[in-house]
Coordinates of C-alpha atoms in Angstrom, one line a residue:
M1 CA 137.4 88.2 177.6
S2 CA 136.5 84.4 178.6
E3 CA 132.9 85.3 178.1
K4 CA 133.4 86.3 174.4
V5 CA 135.4 83.4 173.5
S6 CA 132.6 81.1 175.1
E7 CA 129.9 82.8 172.7
E8 CA 132.0 82.8 169.4
V9 CA 132.9 79.1 169.8
P10 CA 129.2 77.6 169.7
E11 CA 128.5 79.8 166.9
A12 CA 131.1 78.7 164.8
K13 CA 129.9 75.0 165.5
I14 CA 126.6 75.6 164.7
E15 CA 127.9 77.1 161.2
M16 CA 130.2 74.1 160.8
A17 CA 127.3 71.7 161.4
E18 CA 125.0 73.4 158.9
K19 CA 127.7 73.1 156.1
E20 CA 128.0 69.4 156.8
L21 CA 124.1 69.0 156.5
V22 CA 124.2 71.0 153.2
D23 CA 126.9 68.9 152.2
E24 CA 125.1 65.7 152.8
K25 CA 122.2 66.9 151.0
R26 CA 124.1 67.7 147.9
L27 CA 125.8 64.1 147.9
L28 CA 122.3 62.4 148.2
T29 CA 120.9 64.6 145.2
A30 CA 123.9 63.6 143.3
E31 CA 123.7 60.0 144.0
D32 CA 120.2 59.5 143.0
P33 CA 118.9 61.9 140.3
P34 CA 117.0 59.7 138.2
K35 CA 115.1 58.8 141.1
E36 CA 113.5 62.1 141.5
E37 CA 112.9 62.4 137.8
T38 CA 110.9 59.3 137.7
S39 CA 109.0 60.3 140.7
K40 CA 108.5 63.8 139.0
D41 CA 107.0 61.9 135.9
V42 CA 104.7 59.8 137.8
N43 CA 103.2 61.9 140.3
P44 CA 103.5 65.4 138.8
D45 CA 102.3 68.1 141.1
P46 CA 99.0 69.8 140.5
P47 CA 98.8 73.3 140.0
P48 CA 96.9 75.1 143.0
A49 CA 93.7 75.9 143.2
S50 CA 94.2 79.4 143.1
T51 CA 96.2 79.6 140.0
V52 CA 93.0 77.5 138.1
R53 CA 90.3 80.0 139.7
Q54 CA 92.5 82.8 138.6
T55 CA 92.8 81.5 135.0
D56 CA 89.0 80.6 135.0
S57 CA 88.2 84.3 136.1
S58 CA 90.6 86.0 133.9
N59 CA 89.1 84.0 130.8
D60 CA 85.5 85.0 132.1
D61 CA 86.6 88.7 132.4
E62 CA 87.9 88.5 129.0
S63 CA 85.0 86.9 127.3
D64 CA 82.7 89.4 129.3
A65 CA 84.6 92.2 128.1
C66 CA 84.3 91.0 124.6
A67 CA 80.7 90.3 124.7
M68 CA 80.0 93.9 126.4
L69 CA 82.2 95.3 123.0
L70 CA 80.2 93.5 120.6
Q71 CA 77.0 94.5 122.0
V72 CA 77.5 98.0 122.1
I73 CA 78.9 97.7 118.3
S74 CA 75.7 95.9 117.7
I75 CA 73.4 98.7 119.2
I76 CA 75.5 101.2 117.4
I77 CA 74.7 99.3 114.2
L78 CA 71.0 98.9 114.9
I79 CA 70.9 102.5 115.7
L80 CA 72.6 103.8 112.5
F81 CA 70.5 101.3 110.1
F82 CA 67.4 101.3 112.2
P83 CA 65.0 100.9 109.5
F84 CA 66.5 98.2 107.8
S85 CA 68.2 96.7 111.1
L86 CA 64.7 95.4 111.9
I87 CA 65.0 92.9 109.4
C88 CA 68.0 91.1 111.1
A89 CA 67.2 92.0 114.8
L90 CA 63.3 90.9 114.7
K91 CA 62.9 86.9 114.3
M92 CA 59.5 85.4 114.3
V93 CA 58.7 81.6 114.8
Q94 CA 55.5 79.5 114.1
E95 CA 53.5 77.9 116.6
Y96 CA 54.8 74.4 115.9
E97 CA 58.4 75.7 115.7
R98 CA 61.2 76.9 118.7
A99 CA 64.0 78.8 118.2
V100 CA 67.5 78.0 119.9
I101 CA 69.8 80.8 120.4
F102 CA 73.1 81.0 120.7
R103 CA 75.2 84.2 122.0
L104 CA 78.9 84.0 121.3
G105 CA 78.6 80.1 121.4
R106 CA 76.6 79.9 124.4
I107 CA 72.7 79.0 124.5
I108 CA 70.5 81.8 126.2
G109 CA 67.8 80.4 128.6
G110 CA 65.7 77.9 126.9
S111 CA 63.9 77.8 123.7
K112 CA 62.0 80.6 122.2
G113 CA 58.9 81.0 120.7
P114 CA 55.9 81.0 119.1
G115 CA 55.9 84.8 118.2
L116 CA 58.2 87.7 117.9
F117 CA 61.7 88.0 119.7
F118 CA 64.8 90.4 119.5
I119 CA 68.2 89.2 118.7
Y120 CA 71.5 91.3 118.4
P121 CA 72.8 90.6 114.7
C122 CA 76.6 90.5 115.4
M123 CA 76.2 88.5 118.3
D124 CA 73.4 85.8 118.1
T125 CA 72.9 83.1 115.9
M126 CA 69.5 81.4 115.7
V127 CA 68.6 77.5 115.1
T128 CA 64.8 76.9 114.4
V129 CA 63.6 73.4 115.2
D130 CA 60.3 71.7 114.2
L131 CA 58.2 70.2 116.6
R132 CA 55.5 68.6 114.5
T133 CA 55.5 64.4 114.1
R134 CA 57.7 63.4 111.2
S135 CA 57.6 60.4 109.2
F136 CA 60.6 58.7 107.7
D137 CA 60.4 55.7 105.5
I138 CA 63.4 53.3 106.4
N139 CA 64.9 52.5 103.3
P140 CA 64.3 48.4 102.3
Q141 CA 66.5 46.3 104.2
E142 CA 67.6 42.7 103.2
I143 CA 67.4 40.7 106.5
L144 CA 68.6 37.3 107.2
T145 CA 66.0 35.5 109.4
K146 CA 66.5 33.2 112.2
D147 CA 65.7 30.4 109.9
Q148 CA 68.4 31.2 107.5
L149 CA 66.0 32.6 104.7
T150 CA 66.4 36.3 103.3
V151 CA 63.7 38.5 103.0
T152 CA 63.3 42.5 102.4
V153 CA 61.6 44.6 105.0
D154 CA 60.0 48.1 104.4
A155 CA 58.9 50.1 107.4
V156 CA 58.0 53.8 108.5
M157 CA 59.1 55.5 111.6
Y158 CA 56.9 58.6 113.2
L159 CA 58.8 60.7 115.5
K160 CA 58.7 64.1 117.0
I161 CA 61.3 66.6 119.0
I162 CA 60.4 67.1 122.4
D163 CA 63.5 69.0 123.6
P164 CA 64.8 71.4 121.0
I165 CA 67.6 72.1 122.9
A166 CA 69.2 68.6 123.3
S167 CA 68.2 68.3 119.5
V168 CA 70.6 70.9 118.6
T169 CA 73.5 70.4 121.3
K170 CA 73.9 66.7 121.5
I171 CA 73.8 65.7 118.0
E172 CA 74.7 66.8 114.5
N173 CA 71.7 65.7 112.5
V174 CA 68.8 64.6 114.4
N175 CA 66.5 63.0 111.7
A176 CA 69.2 61.5 109.9
A177 CA 70.8 60.1 112.9
S178 CA 67.2 58.6 113.9
K179 CA 66.7 57.1 110.2
M180 CA 69.9 55.5 110.3
L181 CA 69.6 53.9 114.0
G182 CA 65.9 52.7 112.8
A183 CA 67.4 50.9 110.0
T184 CA 70.0 49.4 112.3
T185 CA 67.4 48.4 114.9
L186 CA 65.1 46.9 112.3
R187 CA 67.9 44.4 110.8
N188 CA 68.9 43.5 114.6
V189 CA 65.1 42.8 115.7
L190 CA 64.0 40.9 112.5
G191 CA 66.9 38.7 112.5
T192 CA 66.2 37.1 115.7
Y193 CA 62.8 35.9 114.5
N194 CA 61.7 33.1 111.9
M195 CA 60.0 34.2 108.6
T196 CA 56.5 33.0 109.6
D197 CA 56.7 35.0 113.1
I198 CA 57.5 38.2 111.0
L199 CA 54.6 37.4 108.6
S200 CA 52.1 36.8 111.9
Q201 CA 53.5 38.7 114.6
R202 CA 53.7 42.4 113.1
D203 CA 52.2 44.1 116.3
E204 CA 54.5 42.4 118.6
I205 CA 57.9 43.5 116.6
N206 CA 56.7 47.0 115.9
T207 CA 56.3 47.4 119.8
K208 CA 59.6 46.0 120.7
I209 CA 61.6 48.1 117.6
K210 CA 59.2 51.3 119.4
V211 CA 60.7 50.7 122.6
M212 CA 64.5 50.1 121.6
L213 CA 64.4 53.2 119.5
D214 CA 62.6 55.4 122.4
E215 CA 65.3 54.5 124.5
A216 CA 68.0 55.1 122.2
T217 CA 66.9 58.5 121.1
D218 CA 65.7 60.2 124.6
P219 CA 69.2 61.7 124.9
W220 CA 68.8 63.3 121.6
G221 CA 65.3 65.1 123.0
V222 CA 63.5 62.8 120.4
D223 CA 60.1 60.9 121.0
V224 CA 59.5 57.9 118.9
E225 CA 55.5 57.5 118.5
R226 CA 55.6 54.6 116.0
V227 CA 57.3 52.2 114.0
E228 CA 55.4 50.2 111.5
I229 CA 56.5 47.3 109.1
T230 CA 54.7 48.3 105.7
D231 CA 55.9 45.4 103.6
V232 CA 57.5 41.8 103.6
C233 CA 59.1 40.6 100.1
L234 CA 60.2 37.3 99.8
P235 CA 61.8 35.6 97.0
Q236 CA 60.1 34.3 94.1
Q237 CA 61.3 30.8 94.5
M238 CA 60.2 31.1 98.2
Q239 CA 56.8 32.3 97.2
R240 CA 56.0 29.1 94.7
A241 CA 57.2 26.9 97.6
M242 CA 54.8 28.5 100.1
A243 CA 52.0 28.6 97.5
A244 CA 52.6 24.7 96.9
E245 CA 52.8 24.1 100.7
A246 CA 49.5 25.9 101.1
E247 CA 47.7 24.3 98.2
A248 CA 48.7 20.6 99.5
T249 CA 47.2 21.8 102.9
R250 CA 44.3 23.0 101.6
E251 CA 43.4 19.5 99.3
A252 CA 44.4 17.4 102.4
R253 CA 41.9 19.5 104.4
A254 CA 39.2 19.2 101.9
K255 CA 40.0 15.3 101.5
I256 CA 39.4 14.9 105.3
I257 CA 36.4 17.2 105.5
A258 CA 34.5 15.1 102.7
A259 CA 35.6 11.7 104.4
E260 CA 34.1 13.1 107.4
G261 CA 30.9 13.9 105.8
E262 CA 30.6 10.5 103.9
Q263 CA 30.8 8.8 107.2
K264 CA 28.3 10.9 109.1
A265 CA 25.9 10.3 105.7
A266 CA 26.3 6.6 106.3
R267 CA 25.9 6.7 109.7
A268 CA 22.5 8.6 109.1
L269 CA 21.4 6.1 106.5
K270 CA 22.3 3.1 109.0
E271 CA 19.9 4.9 111.6
A272 CA 17.1 5.4 108.8
A273 CA 17.4 2.0 107.7
D274 CA 17.1 0.5 111.4
V275 CA 13.9 2.6 111.7
M276 CA 12.3 1.7 108.6
A277 CA 13.2 -2.1 109.3
E278 CA 10.8 -1.7 112.0
S279 CA 7.7 -1.1 110.0
P280 CA 8.1 -2.9 106.5
A281 CA 5.3 -0.3 105.3
A282 CA 7.4 2.7 105.8
I283 CA 9.7 1.6 102.9
Q284 CA 6.7 1.7 100.2
L285 CA 5.5 4.8 101.6
R286 CA 9.3 6.4 101.1
Y287 CA 9.1 4.8 97.8
L288 CA 5.7 6.4 96.6
Q289 CA 7.1 9.8 98.1
T290 CA 10.1 9.6 95.9
L291 CA 8.1 8.9 92.7
N292 CA 5.9 11.9 93.9
N293 CA 9.0 14.2 94.1
I294 CA 10.1 12.8 90.6
S295 CA 7.0 13.5 88.5
A296 CA 6.8 17.0 90.2
E297 CA 9.9 17.6 88.8
K298 CA 10.3 16.1 85.5
N299 CA 7.8 14.3 83.3
S300 CA 8.9 11.2 82.4
T301 CA 7.7 7.4 82.1
I302 CA 8.0 5.9 85.6
I303 CA 8.1 1.7 86.3
F304 CA 6.0 0.8 89.2
P305 CA 7.1 -2.5 90.6
L306 CA 4.7 -4.3 92.8
P307 CA 5.7 -5.3 96.1
M308 CA 6.7 -8.9 96.9
E309 CA 4.3 -9.1 99.8
F310 CA 1.2 -8.2 97.1
M311 CA 2.1 -11.1 95.5
Q312 CA 2.5 -13.8 98.2
T313 CA -1.3 -13.2 98.8
F314 CA -1.9 -14.8 95.2
R315 CA 0.3 -17.4 95.7
G316 CA -1.0 -18.5 99.0
A317 CA -4.8 -19.0 97.6
P318 CA -4.2 -22.5 95.6
T319 CA -2.7 -24.3 98.2
I320 CA -5.4 -23.4 100.7
E321 CA -7.8 -24.9 97.9
R322 CA -5.5 -28.1 97.4
Q323 CA -5.9 -28.8 101.4

């Protein structure tokens, strides 16, 4: 009997201790309810990875089942309407085209073409992409230059698609987006140049715009080949001012050139006079040569003056006789 009592007593003590621990836990939870709520809101427990994998696998299974069902239905339709179903099932693209095929919203492999290929009418959607180089006229842009002048600039852009899948999946309308991006880049780049630089440095500006557009359109699968500024229109008042400035500059240069020519001619005449002064007979010979040229070209009366040296011989004779 003593042994049984000793065995029952510790069991009762253990039960009492467990009840006290449970009561203490209840009191703690009752005293601090908002802390638990805030902790739950701030740090929610993430769902286990097993549940996520199960949901993904279930979604994949459902999509695969739907795909198989639609594939069977499309095959049945092709068999029932065989002669006419080939019109919808067989597709052809040209040498310069590629086809991007979506099967139930997903891309199948890479781009198809050129040539013939088969698609399922009820499942597949085809988008044709042209790989040829296209030219786009950028709308005339009114640009405020660095020196606070307004000019209107026209430009043309040449581009082609090098990645058909990216051009379809990463942007809605690649042609319109490239055209708008070209107009924006043209305004931004030309706004950092003076008007004279825009007129004289077109090659440098074209290269800079081309590099910027190529970097921006690479994620879209587009390659920008060239960008050319076709025309720069200036206001009428600015054209008149530039014309007046150019005319004044040319007149000043003409006067400077004429003055330099007269200066050189005067120096040449001085050198000729110095040479003739060494021999007095050279002046008379030059005079006779000039008379010969005049008589050959025009017949007119010529006054032939006598040199003073010739008259001095007659003046010196009587002086000798008197002596």
